[in-house]
Coordinates of C-alpha atoms and ligand atoms in Angstrom, one line a residue:
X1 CA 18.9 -76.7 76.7
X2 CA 18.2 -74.3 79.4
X3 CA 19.9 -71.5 76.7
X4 CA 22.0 -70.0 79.4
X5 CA 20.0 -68.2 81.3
X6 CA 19.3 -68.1 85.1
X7 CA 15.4 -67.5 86.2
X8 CA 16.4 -67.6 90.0
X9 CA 19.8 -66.6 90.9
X10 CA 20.2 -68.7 94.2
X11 CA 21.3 -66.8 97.2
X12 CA 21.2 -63.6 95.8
X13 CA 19.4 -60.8 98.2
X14 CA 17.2 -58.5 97.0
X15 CA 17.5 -54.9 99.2
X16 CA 13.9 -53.4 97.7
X17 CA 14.7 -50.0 98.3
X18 CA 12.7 -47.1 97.5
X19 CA 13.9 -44.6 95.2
X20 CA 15.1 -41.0 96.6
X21 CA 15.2 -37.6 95.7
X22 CA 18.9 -37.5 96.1
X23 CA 19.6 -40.6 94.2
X24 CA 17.5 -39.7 91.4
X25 CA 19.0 -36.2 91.2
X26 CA 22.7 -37.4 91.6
X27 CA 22.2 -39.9 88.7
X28 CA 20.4 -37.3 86.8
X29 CA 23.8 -35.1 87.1
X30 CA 26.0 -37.8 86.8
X31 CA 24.1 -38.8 83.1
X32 CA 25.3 -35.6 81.7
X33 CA 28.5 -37.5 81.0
X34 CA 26.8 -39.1 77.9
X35 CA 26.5 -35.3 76.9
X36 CA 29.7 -35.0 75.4
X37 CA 29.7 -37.6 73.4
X38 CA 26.4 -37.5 72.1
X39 CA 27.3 -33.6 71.2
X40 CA 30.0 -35.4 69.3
X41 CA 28.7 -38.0 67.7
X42 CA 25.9 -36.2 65.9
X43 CA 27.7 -32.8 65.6
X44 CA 30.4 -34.4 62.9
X45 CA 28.5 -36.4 60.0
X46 CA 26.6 -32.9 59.6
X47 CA 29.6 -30.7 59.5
X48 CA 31.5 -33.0 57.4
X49 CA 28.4 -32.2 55.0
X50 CA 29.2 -28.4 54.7
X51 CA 30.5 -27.1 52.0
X52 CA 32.4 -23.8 53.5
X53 CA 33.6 -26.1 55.9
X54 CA 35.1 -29.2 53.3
X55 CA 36.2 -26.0 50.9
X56 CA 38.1 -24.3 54.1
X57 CA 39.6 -28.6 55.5
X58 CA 39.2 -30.5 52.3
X59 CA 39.0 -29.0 49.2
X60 CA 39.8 -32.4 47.2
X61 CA 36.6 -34.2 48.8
X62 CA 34.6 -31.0 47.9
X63 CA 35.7 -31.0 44.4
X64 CA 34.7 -34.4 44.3
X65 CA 31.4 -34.5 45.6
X66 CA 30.6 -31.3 43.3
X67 CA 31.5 -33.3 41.0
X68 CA 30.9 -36.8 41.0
X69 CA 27.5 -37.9 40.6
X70 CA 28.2 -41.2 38.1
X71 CA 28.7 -43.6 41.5
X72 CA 26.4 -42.6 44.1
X73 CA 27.8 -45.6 46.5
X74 CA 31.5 -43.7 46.2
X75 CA 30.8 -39.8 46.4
X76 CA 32.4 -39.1 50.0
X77 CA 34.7 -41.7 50.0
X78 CA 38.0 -40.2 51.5
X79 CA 40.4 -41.1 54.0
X80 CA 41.1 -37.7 55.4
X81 CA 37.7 -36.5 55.9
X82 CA 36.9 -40.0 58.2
X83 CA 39.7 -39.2 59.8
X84 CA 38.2 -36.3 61.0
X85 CA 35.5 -37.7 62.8
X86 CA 37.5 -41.0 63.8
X87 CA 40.3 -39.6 65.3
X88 CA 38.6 -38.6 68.6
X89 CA 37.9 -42.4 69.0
X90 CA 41.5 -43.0 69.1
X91 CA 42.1 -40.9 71.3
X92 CA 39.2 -41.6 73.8
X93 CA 40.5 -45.5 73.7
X94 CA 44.0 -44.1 75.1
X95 CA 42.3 -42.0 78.0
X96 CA 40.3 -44.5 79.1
X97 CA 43.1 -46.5 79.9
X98 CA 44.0 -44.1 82.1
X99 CA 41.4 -43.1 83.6
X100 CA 40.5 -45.9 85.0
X101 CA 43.1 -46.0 87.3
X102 CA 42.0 -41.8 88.4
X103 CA 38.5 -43.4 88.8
X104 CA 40.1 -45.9 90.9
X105 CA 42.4 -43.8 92.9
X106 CA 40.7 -40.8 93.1
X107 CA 37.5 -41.3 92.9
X108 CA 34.4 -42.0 89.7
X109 CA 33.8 -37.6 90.0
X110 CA 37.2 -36.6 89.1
X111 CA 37.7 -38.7 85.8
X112 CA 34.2 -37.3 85.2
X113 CA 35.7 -33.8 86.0
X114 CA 38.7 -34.5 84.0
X115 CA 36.6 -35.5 81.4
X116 CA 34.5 -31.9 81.0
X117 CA 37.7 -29.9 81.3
X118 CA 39.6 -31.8 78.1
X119 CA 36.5 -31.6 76.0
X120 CA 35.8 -28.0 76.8
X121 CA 39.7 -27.0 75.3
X122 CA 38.7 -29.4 72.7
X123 CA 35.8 -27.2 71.6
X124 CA 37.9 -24.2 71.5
X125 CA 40.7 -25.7 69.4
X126 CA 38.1 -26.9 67.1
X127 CA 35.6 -23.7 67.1
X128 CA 38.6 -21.2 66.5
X129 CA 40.5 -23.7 63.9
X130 CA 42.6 -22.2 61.3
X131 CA 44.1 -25.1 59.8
X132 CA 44.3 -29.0 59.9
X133 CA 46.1 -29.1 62.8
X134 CA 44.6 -27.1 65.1
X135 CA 41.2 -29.2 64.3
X136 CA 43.1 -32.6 64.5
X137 CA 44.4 -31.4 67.6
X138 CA 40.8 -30.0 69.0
X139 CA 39.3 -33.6 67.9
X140 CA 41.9 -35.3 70.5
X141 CA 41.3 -33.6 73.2
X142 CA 37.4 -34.2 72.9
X143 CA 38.7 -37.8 72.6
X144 CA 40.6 -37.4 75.6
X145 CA 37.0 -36.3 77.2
X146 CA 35.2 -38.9 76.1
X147 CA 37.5 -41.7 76.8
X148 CA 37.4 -40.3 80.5
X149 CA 33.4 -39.4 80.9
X150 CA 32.7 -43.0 79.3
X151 CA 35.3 -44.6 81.5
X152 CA 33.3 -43.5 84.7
X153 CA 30.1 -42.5 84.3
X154 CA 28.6 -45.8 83.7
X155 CA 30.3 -47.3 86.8
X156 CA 29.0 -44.4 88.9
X157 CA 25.6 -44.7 87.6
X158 CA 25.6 -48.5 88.5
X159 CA 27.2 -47.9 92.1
X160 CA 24.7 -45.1 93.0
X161 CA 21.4 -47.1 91.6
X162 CA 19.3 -49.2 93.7
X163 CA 19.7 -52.5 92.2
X164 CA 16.4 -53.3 91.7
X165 CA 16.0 -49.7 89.5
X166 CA 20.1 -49.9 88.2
X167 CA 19.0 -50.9 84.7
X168 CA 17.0 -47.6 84.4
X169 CA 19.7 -45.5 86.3
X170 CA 22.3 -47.0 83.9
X171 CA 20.3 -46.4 81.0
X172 CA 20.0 -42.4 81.7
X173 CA 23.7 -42.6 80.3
X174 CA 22.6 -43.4 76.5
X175 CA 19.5 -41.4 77.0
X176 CA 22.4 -38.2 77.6
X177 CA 23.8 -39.7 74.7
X178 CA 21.2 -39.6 72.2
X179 CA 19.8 -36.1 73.6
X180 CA 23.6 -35.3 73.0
X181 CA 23.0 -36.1 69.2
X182 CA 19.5 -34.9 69.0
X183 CA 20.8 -31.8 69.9
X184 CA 23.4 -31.8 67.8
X185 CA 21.8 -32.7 64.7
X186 CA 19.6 -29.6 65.0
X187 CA 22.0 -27.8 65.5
X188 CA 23.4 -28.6 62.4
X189 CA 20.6 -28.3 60.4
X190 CA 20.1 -24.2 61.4
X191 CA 24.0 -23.8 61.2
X192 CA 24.3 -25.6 57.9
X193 CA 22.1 -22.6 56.8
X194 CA 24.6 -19.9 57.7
X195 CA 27.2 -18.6 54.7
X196 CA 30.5 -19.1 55.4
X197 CA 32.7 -20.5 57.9
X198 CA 30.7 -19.1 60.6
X199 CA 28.2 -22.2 60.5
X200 CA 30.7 -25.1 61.3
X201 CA 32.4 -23.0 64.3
X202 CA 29.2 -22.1 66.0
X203 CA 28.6 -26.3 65.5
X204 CA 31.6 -27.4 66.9
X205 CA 31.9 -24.5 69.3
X206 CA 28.9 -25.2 71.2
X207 CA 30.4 -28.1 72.2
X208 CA 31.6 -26.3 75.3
X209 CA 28.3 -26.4 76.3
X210 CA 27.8 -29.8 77.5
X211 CA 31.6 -29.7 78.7
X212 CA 30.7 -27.3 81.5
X213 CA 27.5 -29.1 82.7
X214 CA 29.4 -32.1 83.5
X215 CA 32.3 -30.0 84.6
X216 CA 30.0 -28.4 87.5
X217 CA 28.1 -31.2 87.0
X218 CA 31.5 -33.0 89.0
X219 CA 32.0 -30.7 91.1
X220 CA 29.1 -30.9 93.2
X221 CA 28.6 -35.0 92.6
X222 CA 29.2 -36.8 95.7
X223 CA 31.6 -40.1 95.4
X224 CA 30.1 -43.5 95.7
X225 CA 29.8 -45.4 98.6
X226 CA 31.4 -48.5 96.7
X227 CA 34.4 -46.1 95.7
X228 CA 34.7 -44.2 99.2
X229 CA 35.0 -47.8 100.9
X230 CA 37.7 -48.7 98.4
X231 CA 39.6 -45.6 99.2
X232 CA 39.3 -46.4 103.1
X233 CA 36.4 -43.9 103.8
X234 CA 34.0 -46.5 105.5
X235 CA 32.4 -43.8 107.8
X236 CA 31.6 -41.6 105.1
X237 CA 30.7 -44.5 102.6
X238 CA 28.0 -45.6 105.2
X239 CA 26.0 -42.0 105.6
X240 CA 26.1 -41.9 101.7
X241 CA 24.8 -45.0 100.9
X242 CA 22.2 -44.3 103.8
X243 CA 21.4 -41.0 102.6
X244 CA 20.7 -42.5 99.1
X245 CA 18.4 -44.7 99.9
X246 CA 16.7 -43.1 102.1
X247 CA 16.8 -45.5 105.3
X248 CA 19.4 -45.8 108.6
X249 CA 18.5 -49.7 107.4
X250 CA 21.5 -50.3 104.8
X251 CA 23.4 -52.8 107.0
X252 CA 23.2 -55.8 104.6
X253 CA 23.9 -53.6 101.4
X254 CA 27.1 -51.9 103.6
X255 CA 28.2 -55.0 104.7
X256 CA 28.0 -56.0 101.1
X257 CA 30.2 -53.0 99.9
X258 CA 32.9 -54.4 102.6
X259 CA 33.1 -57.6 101.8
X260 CA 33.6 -56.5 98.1
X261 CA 36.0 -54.2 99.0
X262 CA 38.3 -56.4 101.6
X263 CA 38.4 -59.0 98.4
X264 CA 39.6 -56.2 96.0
X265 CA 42.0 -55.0 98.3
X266 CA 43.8 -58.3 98.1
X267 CA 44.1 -57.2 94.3
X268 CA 46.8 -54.9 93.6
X269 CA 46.8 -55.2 89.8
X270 CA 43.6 -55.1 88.6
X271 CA 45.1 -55.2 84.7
X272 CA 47.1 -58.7 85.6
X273 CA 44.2 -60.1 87.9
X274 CA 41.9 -59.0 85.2
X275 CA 43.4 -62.2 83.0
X276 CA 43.3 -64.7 86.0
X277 CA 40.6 -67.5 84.9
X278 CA 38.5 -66.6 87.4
X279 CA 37.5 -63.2 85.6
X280 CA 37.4 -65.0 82.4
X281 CA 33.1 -64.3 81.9
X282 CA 33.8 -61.0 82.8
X283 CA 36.7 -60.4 80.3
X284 CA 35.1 -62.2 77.4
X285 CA 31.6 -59.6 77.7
X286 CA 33.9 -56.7 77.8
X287 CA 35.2 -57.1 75.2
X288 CA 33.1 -58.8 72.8
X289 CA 29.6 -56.7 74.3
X290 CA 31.3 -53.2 72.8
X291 CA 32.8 -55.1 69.8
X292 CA 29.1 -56.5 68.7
X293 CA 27.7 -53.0 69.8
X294 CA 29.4 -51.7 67.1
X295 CA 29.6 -54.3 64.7
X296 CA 25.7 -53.5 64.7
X297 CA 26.5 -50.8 62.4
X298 CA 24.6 -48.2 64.3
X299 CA 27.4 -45.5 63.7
X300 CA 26.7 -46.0 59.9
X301 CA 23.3 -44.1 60.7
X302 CA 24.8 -41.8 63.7
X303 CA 27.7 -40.2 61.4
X304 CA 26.6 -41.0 58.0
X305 CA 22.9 -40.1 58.0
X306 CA 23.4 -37.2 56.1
X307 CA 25.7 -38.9 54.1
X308 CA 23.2 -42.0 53.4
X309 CA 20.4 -39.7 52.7
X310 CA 22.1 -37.2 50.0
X311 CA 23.4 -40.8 48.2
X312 CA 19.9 -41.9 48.8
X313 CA 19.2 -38.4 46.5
X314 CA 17.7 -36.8 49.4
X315 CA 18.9 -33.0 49.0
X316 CA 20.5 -31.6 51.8
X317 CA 18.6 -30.2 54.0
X318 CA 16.1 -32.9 53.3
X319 CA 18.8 -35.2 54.4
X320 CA 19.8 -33.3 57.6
X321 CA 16.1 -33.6 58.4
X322 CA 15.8 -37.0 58.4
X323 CA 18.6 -37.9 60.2
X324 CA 17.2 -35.5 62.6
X325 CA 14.0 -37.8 62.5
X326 CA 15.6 -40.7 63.2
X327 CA 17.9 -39.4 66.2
X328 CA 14.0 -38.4 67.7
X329 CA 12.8 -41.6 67.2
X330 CA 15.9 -43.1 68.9
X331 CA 16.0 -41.2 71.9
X332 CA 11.9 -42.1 72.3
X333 CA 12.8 -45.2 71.5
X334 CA 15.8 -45.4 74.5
X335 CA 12.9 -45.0 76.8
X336 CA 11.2 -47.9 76.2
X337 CA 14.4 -49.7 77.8
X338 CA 14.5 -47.6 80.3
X339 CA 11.2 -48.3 81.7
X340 CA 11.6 -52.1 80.5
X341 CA 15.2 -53.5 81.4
X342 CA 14.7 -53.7 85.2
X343 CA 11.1 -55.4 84.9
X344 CA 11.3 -57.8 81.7
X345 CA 15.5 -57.8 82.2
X346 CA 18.6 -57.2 79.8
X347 CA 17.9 -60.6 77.9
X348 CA 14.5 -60.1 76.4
X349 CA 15.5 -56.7 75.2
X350 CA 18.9 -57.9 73.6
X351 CA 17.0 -60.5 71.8
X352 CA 14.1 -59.4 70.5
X353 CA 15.8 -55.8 69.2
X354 CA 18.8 -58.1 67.7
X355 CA 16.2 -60.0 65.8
X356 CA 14.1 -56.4 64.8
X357 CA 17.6 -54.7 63.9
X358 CA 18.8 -58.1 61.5
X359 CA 15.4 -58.0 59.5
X360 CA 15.4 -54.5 58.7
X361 CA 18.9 -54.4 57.9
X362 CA 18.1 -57.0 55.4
X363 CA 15.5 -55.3 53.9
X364 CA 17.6 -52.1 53.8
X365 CA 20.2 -54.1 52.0
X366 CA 17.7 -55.5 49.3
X367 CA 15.9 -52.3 49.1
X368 CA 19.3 -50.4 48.1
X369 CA 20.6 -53.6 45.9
X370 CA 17.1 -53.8 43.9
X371 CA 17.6 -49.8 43.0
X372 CA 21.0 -49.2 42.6
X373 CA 22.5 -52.6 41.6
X374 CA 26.2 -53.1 42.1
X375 CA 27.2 -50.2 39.8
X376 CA 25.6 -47.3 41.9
X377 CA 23.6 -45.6 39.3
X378 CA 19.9 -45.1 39.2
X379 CA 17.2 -43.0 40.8
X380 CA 15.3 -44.0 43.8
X381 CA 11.6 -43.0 43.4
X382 CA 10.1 -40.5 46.4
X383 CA 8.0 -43.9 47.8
X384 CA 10.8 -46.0 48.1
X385 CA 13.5 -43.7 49.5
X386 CA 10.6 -43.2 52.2
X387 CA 10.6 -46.9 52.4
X388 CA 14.2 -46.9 53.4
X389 CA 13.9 -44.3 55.8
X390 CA 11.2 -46.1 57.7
X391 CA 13.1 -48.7 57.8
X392 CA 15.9 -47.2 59.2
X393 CA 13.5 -45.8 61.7
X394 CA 12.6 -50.0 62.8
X395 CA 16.2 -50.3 62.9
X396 CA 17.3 -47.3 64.7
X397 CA 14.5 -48.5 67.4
X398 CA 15.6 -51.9 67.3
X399 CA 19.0 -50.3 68.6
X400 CA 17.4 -48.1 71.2
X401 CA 16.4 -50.4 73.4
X402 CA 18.9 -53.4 72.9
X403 CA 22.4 -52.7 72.1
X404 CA 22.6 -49.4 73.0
X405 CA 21.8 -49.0 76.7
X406 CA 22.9 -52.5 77.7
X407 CA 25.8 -52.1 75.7
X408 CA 26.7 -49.8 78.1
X409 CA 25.4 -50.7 81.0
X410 CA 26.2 -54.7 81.1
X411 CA 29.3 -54.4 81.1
X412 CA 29.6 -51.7 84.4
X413 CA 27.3 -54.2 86.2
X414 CA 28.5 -57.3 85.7
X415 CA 32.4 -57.2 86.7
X416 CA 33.6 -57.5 91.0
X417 CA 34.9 -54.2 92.3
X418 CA 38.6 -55.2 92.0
X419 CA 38.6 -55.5 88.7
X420 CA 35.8 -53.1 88.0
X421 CA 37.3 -50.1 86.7
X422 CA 39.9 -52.0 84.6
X423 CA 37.1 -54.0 83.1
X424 CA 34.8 -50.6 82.2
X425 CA 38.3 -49.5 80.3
X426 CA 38.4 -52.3 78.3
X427 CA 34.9 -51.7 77.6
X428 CA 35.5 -48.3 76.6
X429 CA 38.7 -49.2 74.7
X430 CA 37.2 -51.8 72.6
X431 CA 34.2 -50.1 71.7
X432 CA 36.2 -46.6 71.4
X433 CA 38.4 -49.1 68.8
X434 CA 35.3 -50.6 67.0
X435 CA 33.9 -46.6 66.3
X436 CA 36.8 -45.9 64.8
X437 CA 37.2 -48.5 62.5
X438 CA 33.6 -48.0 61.7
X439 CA 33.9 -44.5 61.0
X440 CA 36.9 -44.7 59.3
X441 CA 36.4 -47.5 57.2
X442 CA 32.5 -47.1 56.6
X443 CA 32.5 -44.7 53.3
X444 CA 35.2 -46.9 51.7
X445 CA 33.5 -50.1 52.2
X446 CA 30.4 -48.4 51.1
X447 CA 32.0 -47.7 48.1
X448 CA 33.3 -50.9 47.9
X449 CA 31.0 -53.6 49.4
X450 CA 27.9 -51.6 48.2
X451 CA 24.6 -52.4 49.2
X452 CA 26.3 -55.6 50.8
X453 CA 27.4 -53.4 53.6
X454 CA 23.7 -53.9 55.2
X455 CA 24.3 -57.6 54.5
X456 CA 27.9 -57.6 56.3
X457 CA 26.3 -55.7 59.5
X458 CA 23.3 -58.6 59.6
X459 CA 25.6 -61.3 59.9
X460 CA 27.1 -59.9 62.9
X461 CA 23.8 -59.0 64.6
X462 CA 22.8 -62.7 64.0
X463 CA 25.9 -64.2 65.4
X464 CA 25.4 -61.4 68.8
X465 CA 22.0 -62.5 69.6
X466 CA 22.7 -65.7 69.2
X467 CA 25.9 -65.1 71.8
X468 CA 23.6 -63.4 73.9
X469 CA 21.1 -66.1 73.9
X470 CA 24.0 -68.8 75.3
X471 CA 26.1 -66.9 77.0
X472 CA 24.7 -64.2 79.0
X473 CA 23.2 -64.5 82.5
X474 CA 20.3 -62.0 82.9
X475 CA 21.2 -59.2 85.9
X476 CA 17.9 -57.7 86.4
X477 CA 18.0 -56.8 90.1
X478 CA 20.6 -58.4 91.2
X479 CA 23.2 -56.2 93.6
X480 CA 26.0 -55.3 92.2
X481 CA 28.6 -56.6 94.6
X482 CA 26.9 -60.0 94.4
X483 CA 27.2 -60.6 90.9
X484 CA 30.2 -62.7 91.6
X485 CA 26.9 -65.6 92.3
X486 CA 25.2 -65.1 88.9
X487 CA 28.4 -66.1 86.9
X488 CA 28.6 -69.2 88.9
X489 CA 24.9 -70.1 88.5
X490 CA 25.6 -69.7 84.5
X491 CA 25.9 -73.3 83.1
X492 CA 29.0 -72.4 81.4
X493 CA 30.5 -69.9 83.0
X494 CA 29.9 -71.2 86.1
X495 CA 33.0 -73.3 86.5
X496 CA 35.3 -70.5 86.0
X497 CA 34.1 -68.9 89.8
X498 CA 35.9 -70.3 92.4
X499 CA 33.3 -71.7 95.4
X500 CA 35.0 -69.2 98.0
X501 CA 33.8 -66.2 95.6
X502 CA 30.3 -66.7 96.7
X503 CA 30.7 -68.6 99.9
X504 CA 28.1 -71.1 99.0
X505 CA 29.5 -74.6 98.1
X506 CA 29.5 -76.4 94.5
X507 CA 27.0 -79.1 95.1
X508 CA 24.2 -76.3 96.6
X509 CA 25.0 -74.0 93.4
X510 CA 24.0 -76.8 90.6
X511 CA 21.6 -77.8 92.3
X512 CA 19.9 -73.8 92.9
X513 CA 20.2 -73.4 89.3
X514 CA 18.4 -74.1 86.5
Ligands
LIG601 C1 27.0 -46.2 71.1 C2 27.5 -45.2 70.1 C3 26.3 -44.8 69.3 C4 25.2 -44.2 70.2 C5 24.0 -43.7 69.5 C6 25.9 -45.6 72.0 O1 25.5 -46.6 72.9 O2 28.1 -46.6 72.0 O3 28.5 -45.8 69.3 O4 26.7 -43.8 68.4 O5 24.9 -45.2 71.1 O6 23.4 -44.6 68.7

C-alpha cells in the first residue's frame, strides 16, 4: 500500500523565497519562548535531588532516601515531591486554553508577553519560598507561562517561516527548549554545591532570566501577517509579509493569507467548528501527536536523570553530570532535525528516530532487568552502568530529531487558520496533560513496574511510528495556508476535506495522488 504518504502534493505552490535578515532575527526572538520551559523542565529533577532543599519541603522523602537503600527501584517514590514538579503542567494545560483565544484576538506577541510576565512572578514566589504554599503557588504561575508561551510561539514561528525553511524555523522552538534545560542542568550542578537553602533559590530564582528575554523579547516582535489579516489589518499584513521575505513580489503568498482568512472568518467558534468532520485529520494529530510525544517517555530522562542515575548507583554529582551529558547530546542532536526536516521531511525523521528510540529502550529495559531483577537489589558494575548511559545517549538522540521538534511543530503546521489557534491549545493541553501524568506517576510506576517501565514506553513508541507511517501526510514545504490540499491528497484522510476546501474537484485529486 502506498503507506499514506503523499510524494507530490497536487496543486500545491511552492513560493521559494529567500531567507531574510529580519525573518531570521524575528524567529530567533520569537524561539526564546521555548526558554521558559526548558529553564523549567531541567531546573526541577535537580532541585528535587537537594538535600537542604527536600529537608526545608519534604522532610519525609529525605528521611527516606537517607535511609532506604534495600529497593533501589522505590527510593524517591513519593506523591508530594512529583507533585512538585507536575503541578506546573496542570496549570500550563488550563492557560493554554485561554490563551488561545488572546493569541487569536489580540495577536501571537501578547500571549507570548503574557507568557514572560506570569513566569517571571512565578520565579519570585518560588526563589523567595518559605513554605509549601508559596512554592505550589510559584509552580502555577510558571505553569500559567508555559501554557501561554507554548500556546503561541509555535504558531508564530510557523506563520513567520518561509515555507520551504518552516521546518527549521519551527524547530528553533525545541532547540530554546533544550538550551533551556542545558542551562538548567548546569546550573544545578554548581548550585547543588552550595550549603544550605541558598543553592535551590539561586536555581529556581534564575528563572526570571529567561522570563524577561521573552518578555522584551514581545515587546519588540512584530505580529504576523497571517494574524494581522485575521484581525482586519490587510495593509499592514501585506508590508510585513513583504518585508519578511524580502521581495515587493508576495502577491500569491498574500492572496493566500486572504483567502484563508475570508474562510476563517465565516468561523465564529473555532472550539465547536474544531469537531465538524471536516477538521477530523486535524483533530485526531493534535491530540494523539502530544499524547505519543510523551508516551515516548522522554520526560523519564528530562526530570528523572538525576534520579535514574543515583538508583543506577551513580553518586550525585556523578549523576548531575550525566544528565548534563545527555541534555548536550540532545540539544546537538536537535540540530540534526533542524538542518534535515525541510530537505528529507517530517516523515523520515519520525520513523527512523521511533525505530532508534524503541531498540534502545529495549535494551535499557534488559540491561536494568538482567542487574537488578524484579526485587531491586544488586550492584551495577562501572562498565555496565556506562552501558546504560550510552544508551540513553542513542535514545535521547533518537528523540532529538523525531518526536521532539515535530512534536511540536506538526501540529502548528498542519491545522487551517480558523481553527488554528484552538487546535495548537489542544496540542498544548494534551501534551501539558501527558507531562503530568508522566511526572507524576513515573517514580511510582518505577517502583512498581520496574525495569518493565522501559518495556511499557517501547510499546507505545512502536504503536506511534507505526501511526505515523499510515496516517501522516508529509508537509515538507508545503504553505501553510494550503495545507487544507495535503489532507485531501491523504488516502484516508482525504475524504473527510470537502472539494470546495481546495477548489480543485474530487476526480482531479485521486487522480494527482499517489
Ligand atoms: C517535550 C518535552 C520534553 C522536551 C525535552 C519537548 O519537545 O515537549 O516534554 O521535556 O522536549 O526533551
Amino acid at each position: 500500500m502506498a503507506g499514506g504518504f503523499v510524494s507530490q502534493t497536487p496543486g500545491v505552490r511552492n513560493y521559494n523565497y529567500k531567507l531574510t535578515p529580519k525573518v531570521f532575527v524575528t524567529c530567533f526572538i520569537g524561539a526564546f519562548g521555548g526558554l521558559i520551559f526548558g529553564y523549567d523542565l531541567g531546573i526541577s529533577g535537580g532541585v528535587t535531588q537537594m538535600e537542604p532543599f527536600l529537608e526545608e519541603f519534604f522532610p519525609y522523602v529525605y528521611k527516606k532516601m537517607k535511609n532506604a537503600h534495600e529497593n533501589e527501584y522505590c527510593r524517591f517514590d513519593s506523591q508530594l515531591l512529583t507533585l512538585f514538579t507536575s503541578s506546573l503542567y496542570l496549570a500550563a494545560l488550563v492557560s493554554s486554553l485561554f490563551a488561545s483565544t488572546i493569541t487569536r484576538v489580540f495577536g501571537r506577541k501578547w500571549s507570548m508577553f503574557l507568557g514572560g510576565f506570569t513566569f517571571f512572578i512565578g520565579s519570585a514566589f518560588n526563589g523567595f519560598a518559605q513554605n509549601i504554599a508559596m512554592l505550589l503557588i510559584g509552580r502555577i504561575l510558571l505553569g500559567f507561562g508555559v501554557g501561554f508561551a507554548n500556546q503561541s510561539v509555535p504558531v508564530y514561528l510557523s506563520e513567520m517561516a518561509p515555507p520551504n525553511l518552516r521546518g527549521a524555523f519551527n524547530n528553533g522552538f525545541q532547540v530554546a527548549i533544550i538550551f533551556g534545560i542545558v542551562v538548567a542542568t548546569i546550573i544545578n550542578y554548581f548550585t547543588a554545591q552550595l550549603k544550605g537553602n541558598i543553592g535551590w533559590r539561586i536555581s529556581l530564582g534564575l528563572a526570571c532570566v529567561p522570563a524577561m528575554m521573552i518578555m522584551i523579547g514581545a515587546l519588540i516582535l512584530p505580529d504576523t501577517p497571517n494574524s494581522l489579516i485575521e484581525r482586519g489589518f490587510t495593509e499592514d499584513a501585506k508590508k510585513m509579509l513583504q518585508s519578511i521575505r524580502g521581495t515587493s513580489e508576495v502577491d500569491e503568498e498574500f492572496q493566500d493569507l486572504i483567502d484563508a482568512s475570508e474562510e476563517s472568518k465565516q468561523v465564529k467558534h473555532p472550539w465547536k467548528n474544531i469537531m465538524l468532520p471536516r477538521y477530523r485529520p486535524q483533530l485526531i494529530m493534535t491530540c494523539f501527536i502530544p499524547f505519543f510525544q510523551q508516551l515516548t517517555g522522554i520526560n523519564v530522562i528530562t526530570f528523572y536523570a538525576p534520579v535514574l542515575f543515583q538508583t543506577l548507583g551513580f553518586g550525585s554529582k556523578a549523576s548531575l553530570l550525566s544528565a548534563m551529558v545527555t541534555g548536550i547530546i540532545e540539544l546537538l542532536c536537535t540540530f540534526v532535525s533542524v538542518f534535515t526536516v525541510d530537505r528529507f521531511g517530517r516523515r523520515v525523521l519520525f520513523l527512523q528516530g521511533g525505530i532508534q528510540m524503541l531498540i534502545s529502550q529495549i535494551a535499557i529495559g534488559v540491561m536494568i532487568g538482567v542487574k537488578f531483577g524484579t526485587v531491586g537489589t544488586g550492584n551495577i558494575g562501572k562498565t555496565d552502568a556506562n552501558l546504560i548511559v550510552a544508551l540513553i545517549c542513542i535514545y535521547v538522540a533518537g528523540f532529538a530529531w523525531s518526536w521532539g521538534p515535530l512534536g511540536w511543530l506538526v501540529p502548528s503546521e498542519i491545522s487551517p487558520l480558523e481553527i488554528r489557534s484552538a487546535a495548537q491549545a489542544i496540542n498544548v493541553a494534551v501534551n501539558m496533560f501527558f507531562t503530568f501524568l508522566v511526572a507524576q506517576l513515573f517514580l511510582t510506576m518505577l517502583c512498581h513496574m520496574k525495569f518493565g517501565l522501559f518495556f511499557f514506553f517501547a510499546v507505545f513508541v512502536f504503536i506511534m511510528t507505526i501511526f505515523i507511517y499510515l496516517m501522516l501526510p508529509e508537509t515538507k514545504n508545503v504553505p501553510i495556508e494550503e495545507m487544507n490540499r495535503v489532507w485531501k491528497a491523504h488516502w484516508f484522510w482525504g475524504r473527510f476535506i470537502p472539494d470546495e476546501a481546495v477548489g480543485v474537484s474530487a476526480a482531479e485529486m485521486q487522480q494527482k495522488s499517489v
